[in-house]
CSV table of C-alpha atoms in Angstrom, one decimal:
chain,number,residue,atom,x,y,z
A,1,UNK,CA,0.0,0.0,0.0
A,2,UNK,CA,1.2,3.3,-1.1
A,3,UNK,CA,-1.2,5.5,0.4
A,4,UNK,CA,-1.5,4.5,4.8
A,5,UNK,CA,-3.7,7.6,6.3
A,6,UNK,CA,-2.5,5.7,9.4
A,7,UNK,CA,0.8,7.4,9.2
A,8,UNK,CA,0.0,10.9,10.1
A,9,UNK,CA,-1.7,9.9,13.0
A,10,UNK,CA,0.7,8.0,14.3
A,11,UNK,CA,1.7,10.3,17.6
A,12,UNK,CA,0.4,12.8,19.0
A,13,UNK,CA,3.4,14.9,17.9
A,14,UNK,CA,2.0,14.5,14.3
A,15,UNK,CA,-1.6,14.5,14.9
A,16,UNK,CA,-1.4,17.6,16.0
A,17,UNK,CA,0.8,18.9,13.4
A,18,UNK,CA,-1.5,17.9,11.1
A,19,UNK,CA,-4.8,18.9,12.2
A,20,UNK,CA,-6.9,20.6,10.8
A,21,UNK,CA,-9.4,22.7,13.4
A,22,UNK,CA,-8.0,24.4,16.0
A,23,UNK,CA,-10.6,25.9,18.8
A,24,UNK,CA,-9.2,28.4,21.2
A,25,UNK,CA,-10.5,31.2,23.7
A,26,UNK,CA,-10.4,34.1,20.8
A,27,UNK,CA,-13.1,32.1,19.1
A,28,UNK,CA,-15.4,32.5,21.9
A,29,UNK,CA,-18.1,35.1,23.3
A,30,UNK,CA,-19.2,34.5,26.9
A,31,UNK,CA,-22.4,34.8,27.6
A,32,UNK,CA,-23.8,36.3,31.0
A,33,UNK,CA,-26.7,37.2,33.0
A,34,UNK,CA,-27.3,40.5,34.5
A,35,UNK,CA,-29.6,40.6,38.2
A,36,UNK,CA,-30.5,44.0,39.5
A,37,UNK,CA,-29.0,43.3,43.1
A,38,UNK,CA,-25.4,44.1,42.7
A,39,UNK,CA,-24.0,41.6,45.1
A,40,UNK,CA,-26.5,38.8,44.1
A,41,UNK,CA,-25.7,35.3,42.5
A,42,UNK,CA,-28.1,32.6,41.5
A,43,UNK,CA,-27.5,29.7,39.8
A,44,UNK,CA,-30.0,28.8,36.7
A,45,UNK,CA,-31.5,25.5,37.8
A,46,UNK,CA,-31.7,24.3,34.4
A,47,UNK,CA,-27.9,25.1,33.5
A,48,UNK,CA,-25.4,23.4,36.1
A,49,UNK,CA,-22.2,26.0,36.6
A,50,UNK,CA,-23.9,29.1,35.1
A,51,UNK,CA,-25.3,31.9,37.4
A,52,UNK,CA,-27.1,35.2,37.1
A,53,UNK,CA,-24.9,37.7,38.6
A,54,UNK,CA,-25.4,41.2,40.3
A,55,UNK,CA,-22.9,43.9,38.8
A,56,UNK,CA,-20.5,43.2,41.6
A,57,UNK,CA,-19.8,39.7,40.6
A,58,UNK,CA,-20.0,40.0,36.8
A,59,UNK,CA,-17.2,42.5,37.1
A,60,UNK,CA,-15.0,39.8,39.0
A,61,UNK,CA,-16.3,37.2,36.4
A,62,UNK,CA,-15.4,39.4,33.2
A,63,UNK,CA,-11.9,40.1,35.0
A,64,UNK,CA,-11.2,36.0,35.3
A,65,UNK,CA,-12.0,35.2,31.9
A,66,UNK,CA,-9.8,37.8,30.7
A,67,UNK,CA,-7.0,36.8,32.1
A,68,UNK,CA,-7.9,33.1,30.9
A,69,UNK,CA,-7.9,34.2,27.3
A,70,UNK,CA,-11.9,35.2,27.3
A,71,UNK,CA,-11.9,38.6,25.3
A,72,UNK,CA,-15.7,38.9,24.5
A,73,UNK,CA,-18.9,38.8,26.7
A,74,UNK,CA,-22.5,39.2,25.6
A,75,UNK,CA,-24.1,40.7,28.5
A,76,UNK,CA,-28.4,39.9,29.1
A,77,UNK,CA,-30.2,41.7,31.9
A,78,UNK,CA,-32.9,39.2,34.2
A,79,UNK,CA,-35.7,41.8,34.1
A,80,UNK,CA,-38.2,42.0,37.2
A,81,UNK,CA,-41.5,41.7,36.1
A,82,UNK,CA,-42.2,44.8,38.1
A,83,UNK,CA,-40.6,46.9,35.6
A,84,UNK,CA,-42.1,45.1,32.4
A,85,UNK,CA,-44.7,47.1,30.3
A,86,UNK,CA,-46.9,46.1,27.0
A,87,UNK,CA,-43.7,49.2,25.2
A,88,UNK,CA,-41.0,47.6,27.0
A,89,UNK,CA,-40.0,51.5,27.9
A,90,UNK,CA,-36.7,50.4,30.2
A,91,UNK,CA,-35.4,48.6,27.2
A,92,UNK,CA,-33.6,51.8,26.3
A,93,UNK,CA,-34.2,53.8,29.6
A,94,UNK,CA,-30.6,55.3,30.0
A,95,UNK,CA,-31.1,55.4,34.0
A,96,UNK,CA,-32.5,51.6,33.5
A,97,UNK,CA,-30.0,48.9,35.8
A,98,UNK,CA,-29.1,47.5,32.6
A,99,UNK,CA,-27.9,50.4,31.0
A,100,UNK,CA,-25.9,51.4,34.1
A,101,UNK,CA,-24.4,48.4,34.4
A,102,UNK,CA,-23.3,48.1,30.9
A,103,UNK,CA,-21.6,51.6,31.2
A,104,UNK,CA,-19.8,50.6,34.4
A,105,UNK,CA,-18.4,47.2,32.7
A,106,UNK,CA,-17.0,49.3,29.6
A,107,UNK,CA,-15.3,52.1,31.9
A,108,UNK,CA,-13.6,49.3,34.1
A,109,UNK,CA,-12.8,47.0,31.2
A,110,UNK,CA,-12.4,49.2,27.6
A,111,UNK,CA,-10.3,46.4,26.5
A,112,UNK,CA,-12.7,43.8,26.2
A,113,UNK,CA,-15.5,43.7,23.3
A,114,UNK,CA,-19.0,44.0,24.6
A,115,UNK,CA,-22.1,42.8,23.1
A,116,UNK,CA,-25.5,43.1,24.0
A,117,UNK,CA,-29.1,41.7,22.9
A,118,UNK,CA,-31.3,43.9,21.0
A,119,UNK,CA,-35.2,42.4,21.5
A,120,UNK,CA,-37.8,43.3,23.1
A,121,UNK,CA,-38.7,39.8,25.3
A,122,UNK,CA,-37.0,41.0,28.2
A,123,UNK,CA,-38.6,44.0,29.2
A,124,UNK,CA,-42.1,43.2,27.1
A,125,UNK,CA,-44.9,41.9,29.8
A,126,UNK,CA,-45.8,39.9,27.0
A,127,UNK,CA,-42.4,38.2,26.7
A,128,UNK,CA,-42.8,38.3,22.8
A,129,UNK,CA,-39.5,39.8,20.9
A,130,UNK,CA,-42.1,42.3,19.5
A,131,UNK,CA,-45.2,44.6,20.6
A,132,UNK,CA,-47.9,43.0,20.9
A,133,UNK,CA,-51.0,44.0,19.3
A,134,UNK,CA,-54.4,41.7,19.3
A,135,UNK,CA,-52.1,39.0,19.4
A,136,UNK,CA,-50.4,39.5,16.3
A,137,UNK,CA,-46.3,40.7,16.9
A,138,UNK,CA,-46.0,43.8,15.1
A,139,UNK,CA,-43.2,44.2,12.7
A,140,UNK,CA,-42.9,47.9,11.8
A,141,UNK,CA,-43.8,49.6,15.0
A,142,UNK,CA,-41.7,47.4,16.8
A,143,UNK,CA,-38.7,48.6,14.4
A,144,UNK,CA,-38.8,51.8,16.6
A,145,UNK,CA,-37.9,50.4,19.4
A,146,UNK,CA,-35.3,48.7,18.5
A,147,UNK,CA,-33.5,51.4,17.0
A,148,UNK,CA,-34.2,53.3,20.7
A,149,UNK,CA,-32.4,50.2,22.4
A,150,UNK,CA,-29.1,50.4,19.9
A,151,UNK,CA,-29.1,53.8,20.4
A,152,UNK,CA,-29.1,53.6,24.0
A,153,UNK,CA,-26.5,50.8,24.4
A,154,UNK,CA,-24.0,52.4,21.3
A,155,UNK,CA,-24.2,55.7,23.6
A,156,UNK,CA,-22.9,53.7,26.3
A,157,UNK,CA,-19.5,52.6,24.1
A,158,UNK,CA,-20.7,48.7,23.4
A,159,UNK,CA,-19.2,47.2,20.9
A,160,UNK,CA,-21.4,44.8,19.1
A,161,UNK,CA,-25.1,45.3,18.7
A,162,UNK,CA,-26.7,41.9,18.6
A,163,UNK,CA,-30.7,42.3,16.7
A,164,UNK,CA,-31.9,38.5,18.2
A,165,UNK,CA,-35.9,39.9,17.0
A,166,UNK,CA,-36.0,38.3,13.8
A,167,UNK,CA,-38.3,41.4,12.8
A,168,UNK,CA,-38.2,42.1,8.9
A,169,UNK,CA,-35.9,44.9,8.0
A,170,UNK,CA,-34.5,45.7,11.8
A,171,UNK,CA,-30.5,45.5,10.4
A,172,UNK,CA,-31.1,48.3,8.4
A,173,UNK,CA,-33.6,50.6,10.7
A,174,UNK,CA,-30.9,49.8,13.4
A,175,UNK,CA,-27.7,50.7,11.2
A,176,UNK,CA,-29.4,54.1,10.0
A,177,UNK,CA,-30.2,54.9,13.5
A,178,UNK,CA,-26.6,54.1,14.6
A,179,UNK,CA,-25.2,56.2,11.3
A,180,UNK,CA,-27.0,58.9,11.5
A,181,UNK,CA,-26.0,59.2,15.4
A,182,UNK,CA,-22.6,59.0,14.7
A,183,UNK,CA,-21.6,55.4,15.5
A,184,UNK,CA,-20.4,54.1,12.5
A,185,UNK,CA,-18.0,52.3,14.2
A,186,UNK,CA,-20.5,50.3,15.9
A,187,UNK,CA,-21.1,46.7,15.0
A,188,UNK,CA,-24.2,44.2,14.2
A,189,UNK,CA,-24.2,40.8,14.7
A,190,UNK,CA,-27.1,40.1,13.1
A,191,UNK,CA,-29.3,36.8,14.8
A,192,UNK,CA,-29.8,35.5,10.6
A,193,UNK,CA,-30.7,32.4,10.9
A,194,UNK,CA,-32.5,31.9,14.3
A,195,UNK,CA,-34.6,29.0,14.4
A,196,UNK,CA,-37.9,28.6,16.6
A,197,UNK,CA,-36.0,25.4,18.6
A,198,UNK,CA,-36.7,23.6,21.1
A,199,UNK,CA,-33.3,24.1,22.8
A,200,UNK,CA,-34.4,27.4,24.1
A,201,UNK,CA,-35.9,26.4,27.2
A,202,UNK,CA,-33.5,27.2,30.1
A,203,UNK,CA,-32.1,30.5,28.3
A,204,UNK,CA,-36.1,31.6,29.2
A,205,UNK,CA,-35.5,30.3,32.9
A,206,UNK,CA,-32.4,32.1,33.7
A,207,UNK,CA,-34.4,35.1,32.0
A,208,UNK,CA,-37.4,34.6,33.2
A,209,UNK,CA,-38.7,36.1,29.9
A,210,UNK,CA,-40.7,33.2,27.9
A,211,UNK,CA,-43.9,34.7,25.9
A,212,UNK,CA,-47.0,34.8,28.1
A,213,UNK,CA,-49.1,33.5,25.2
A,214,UNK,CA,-48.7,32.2,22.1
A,215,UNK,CA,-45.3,31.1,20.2
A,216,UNK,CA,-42.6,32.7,18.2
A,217,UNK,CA,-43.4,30.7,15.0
A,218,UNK,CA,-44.5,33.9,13.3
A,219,UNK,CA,-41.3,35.2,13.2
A,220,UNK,CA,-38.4,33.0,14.0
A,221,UNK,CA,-37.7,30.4,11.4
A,222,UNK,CA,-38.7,26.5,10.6
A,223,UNK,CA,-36.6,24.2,11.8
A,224,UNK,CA,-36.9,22.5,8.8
A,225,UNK,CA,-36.0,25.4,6.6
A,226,UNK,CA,-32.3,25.5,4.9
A,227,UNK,CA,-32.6,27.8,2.1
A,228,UNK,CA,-34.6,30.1,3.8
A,229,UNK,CA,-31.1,31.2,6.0
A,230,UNK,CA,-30.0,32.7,2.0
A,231,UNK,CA,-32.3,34.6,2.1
A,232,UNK,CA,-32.1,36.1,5.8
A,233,UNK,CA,-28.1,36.7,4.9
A,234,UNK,CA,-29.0,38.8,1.8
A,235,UNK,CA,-31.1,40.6,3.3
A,236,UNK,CA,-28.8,41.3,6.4
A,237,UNK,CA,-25.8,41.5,4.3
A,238,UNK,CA,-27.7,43.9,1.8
A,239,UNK,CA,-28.8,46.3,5.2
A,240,UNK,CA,-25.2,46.7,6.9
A,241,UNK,CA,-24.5,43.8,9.2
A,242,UNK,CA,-20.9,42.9,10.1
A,243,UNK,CA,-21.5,39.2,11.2
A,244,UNK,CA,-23.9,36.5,10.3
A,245,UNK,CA,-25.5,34.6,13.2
A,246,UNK,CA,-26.8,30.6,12.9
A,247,UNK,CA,-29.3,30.1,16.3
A,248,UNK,CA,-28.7,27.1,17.8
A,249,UNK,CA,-25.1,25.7,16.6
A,250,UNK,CA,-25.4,22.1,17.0
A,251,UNK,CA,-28.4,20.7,15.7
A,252,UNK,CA,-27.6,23.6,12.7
A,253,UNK,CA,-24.2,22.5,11.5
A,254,UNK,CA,-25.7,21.9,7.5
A,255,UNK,CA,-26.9,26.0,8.3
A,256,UNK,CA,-23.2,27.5,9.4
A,257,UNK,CA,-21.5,25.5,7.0
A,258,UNK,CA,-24.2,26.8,4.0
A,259,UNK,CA,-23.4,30.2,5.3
A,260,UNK,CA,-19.6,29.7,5.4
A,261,UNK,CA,-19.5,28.2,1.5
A,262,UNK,CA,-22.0,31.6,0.5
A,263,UNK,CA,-20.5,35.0,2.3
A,264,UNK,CA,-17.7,36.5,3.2
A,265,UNK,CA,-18.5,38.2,6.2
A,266,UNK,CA,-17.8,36.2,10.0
A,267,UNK,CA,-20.0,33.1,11.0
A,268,UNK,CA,-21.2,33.3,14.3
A,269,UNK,CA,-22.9,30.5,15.8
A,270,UNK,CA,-25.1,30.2,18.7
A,271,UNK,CA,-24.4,27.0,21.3
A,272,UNK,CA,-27.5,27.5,23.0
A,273,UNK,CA,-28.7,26.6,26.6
A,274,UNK,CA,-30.9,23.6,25.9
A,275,UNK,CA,-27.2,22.1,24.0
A,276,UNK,CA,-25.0,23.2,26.9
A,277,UNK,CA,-27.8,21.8,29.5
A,278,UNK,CA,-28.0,18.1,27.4
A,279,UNK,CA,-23.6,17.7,28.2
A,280,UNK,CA,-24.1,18.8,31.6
A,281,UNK,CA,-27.1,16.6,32.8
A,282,UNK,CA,-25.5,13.6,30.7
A,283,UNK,CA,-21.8,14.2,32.3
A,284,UNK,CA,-23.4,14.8,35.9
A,285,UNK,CA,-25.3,10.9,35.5
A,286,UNK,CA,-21.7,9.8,34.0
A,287,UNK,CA,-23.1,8.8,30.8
A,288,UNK,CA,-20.7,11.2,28.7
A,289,UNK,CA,-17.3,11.9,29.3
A,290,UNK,CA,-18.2,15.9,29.7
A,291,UNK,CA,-15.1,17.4,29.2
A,292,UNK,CA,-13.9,15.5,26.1
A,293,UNK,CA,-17.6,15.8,24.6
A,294,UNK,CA,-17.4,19.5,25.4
A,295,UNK,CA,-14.2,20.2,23.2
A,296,UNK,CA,-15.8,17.6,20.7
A,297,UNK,CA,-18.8,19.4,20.5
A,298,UNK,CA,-17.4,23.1,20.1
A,299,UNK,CA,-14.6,21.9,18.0
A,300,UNK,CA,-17.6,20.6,15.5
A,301,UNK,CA,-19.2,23.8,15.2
A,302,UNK,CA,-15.8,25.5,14.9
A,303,UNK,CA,-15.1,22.7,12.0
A,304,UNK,CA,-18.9,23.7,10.4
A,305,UNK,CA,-17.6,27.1,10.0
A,306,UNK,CA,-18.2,29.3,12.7
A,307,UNK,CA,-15.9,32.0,13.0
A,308,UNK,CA,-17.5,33.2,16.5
A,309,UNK,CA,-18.8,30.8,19.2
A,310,UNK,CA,-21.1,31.9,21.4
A,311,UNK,CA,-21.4,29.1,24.3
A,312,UNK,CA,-21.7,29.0,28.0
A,313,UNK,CA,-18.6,26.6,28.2
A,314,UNK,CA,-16.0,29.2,27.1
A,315,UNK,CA,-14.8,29.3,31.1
A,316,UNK,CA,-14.7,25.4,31.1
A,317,UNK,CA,-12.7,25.3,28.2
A,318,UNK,CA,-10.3,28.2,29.1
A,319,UNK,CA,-9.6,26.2,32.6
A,320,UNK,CA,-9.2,22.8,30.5
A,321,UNK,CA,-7.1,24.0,28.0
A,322,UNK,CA,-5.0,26.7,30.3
A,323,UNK,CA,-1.5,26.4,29.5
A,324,UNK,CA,-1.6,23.6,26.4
């Protein structure tokens, strides 16, 4: 025989040498959950290791990962339903917690690249990404708003705008908005391809913000749709965004990679709560080896073609991988 694939991996030496996908702490954003009391910590029930965090802690949290390698955060505030309303008015309410926060994180870390969420479920006491109206989530009015909440958080100094609405045309409302205010400089990572999954479920817990009635069928996409992700990345691409989001990454590998072969701008993908919660529940009953299916797992989205990995284990794998 000639030709013996067995040869190059015959050591780890040349295994490595050879290989193909590398994953490492640049790739990642860190996601993280805002509470109002700054001293607070709670654990999310339905995601082992990952807490919501009062400003206090999030700013010892942010300073750790740094110095692990962790450059990126994407920062989600735990609304109390007390401050909810049917116009989700604090989502761009400059004296808001949130807001606050965020301006705090930026002065005390201008080195690392904040992004934050840009929907209305939060703060909407209907917990739908949109207003409400009848019963029926309002596209164009609920453009407004949007551009209100990038305003607010650009004027603050974040870095990435991330539109997670999935409302017709909001990438390009949202980049005039920004423009015309002056932040040109400011980024958007649009959500593109955001399915209506399953996987969701504990994300809603640790945010308390699932919709009251209803689903979000209307405007986040069939699972079983491929070719309709073309479309949502031309029309992104066409309106100004910098990055092109796949929502979830796992169960969406055939989506990033169809992105990956089609543009040129970054792939970011989504490793959602519901995929995160699956490795931990099955390493906590020792059916999975969690720490070698972690790095399997993100190294298979890397491989798909993300670019940008937004996943709850990026502390994990910092701490596994720390000095390799």
């Amino acid at each position: 025989m000639n030709i013996r694939p067995r040869r190059n991996r015959k050591s780890e030496a040349v295994r490595r040498m050879v290989e193909e996908t590398k994953v490492t702490t640049d790739d990642f954003i860190f996601p993280l959950f805002l509470l109002e009391g700054a001293n607070d910590k709670i654990e999310v029930d339905s995601m082992p290791g990952i807490y919501r965090l009062g400003l206090e802690k999030i700013l010892k949290e942010i300073e750790v990962c740094l110095k692990l390698g962790i450059n990126a955060f994407d920062v989600f505030p735990v609304v109390p339903e007390h401050y909810k309303d049917k116009a989700a008015t604090k989502s761009f309410d400059p004296n808001f917690f949130y807001q606050k926060a965020l301006k705090r994180i930026k002065s005390e870390f201008p080195e690392a690249a904040i992004m934050t969420d840009v929907a209305l479920d939060p703060y909407n006491s209907d917990g739908h990404d949109g207003l409400v109206k009848n019963g029926e989530i309002l596209n164009d009015e609920t453009l407004e708003v949007l551009g209100k909440m990038a305003l607010a958080q650009a004027e603050i100094g974040i870095d990435i705008i991330g539109p997670s609405d999935m409302m017709d045309g909001r990438v390009a409302y949202i980049r005039e908005v920004l423009d015309d205010n002056g932040f040109t400089n400011v980024s958007i990572m649009s959500y593109t391809a955001k399915y209506a999954s399953a996987f969701y479920g504990p994300f809603r817990d640790a945010l308390d913000s699932a919709p009251k009635k209803g689903d979000k069928k209307t405007y986040q996409m069939n699972p079983a749709n491929q070719r309709e992700a073309l479309i949502e990345a031309d029309l992104d691409i066409e309106e100004g965004a910098d990055f092109l989001m796949v929502k979830p990454a796992l169960a969406y590998l055939d989506v990033i990679k169809l992105l990956k072969d089609n543009y040129a701008q970054p792939i970011a993908a989504y490793n959602v709560s519901g995929e995160y919660a699956m490795l931990k529940a099955a390493g906590m009953k020792g059916w999975l080896d969690y720490d070698r299916t972690m790095m399997e797992t993100l190294l298979s989205i890397k491989r798909a073609g993300a670019d940008v990995i937004l996943t709850y284990h990026a502390k994990e794998f910092a701490l596994l991988t720390k000095g390799k």
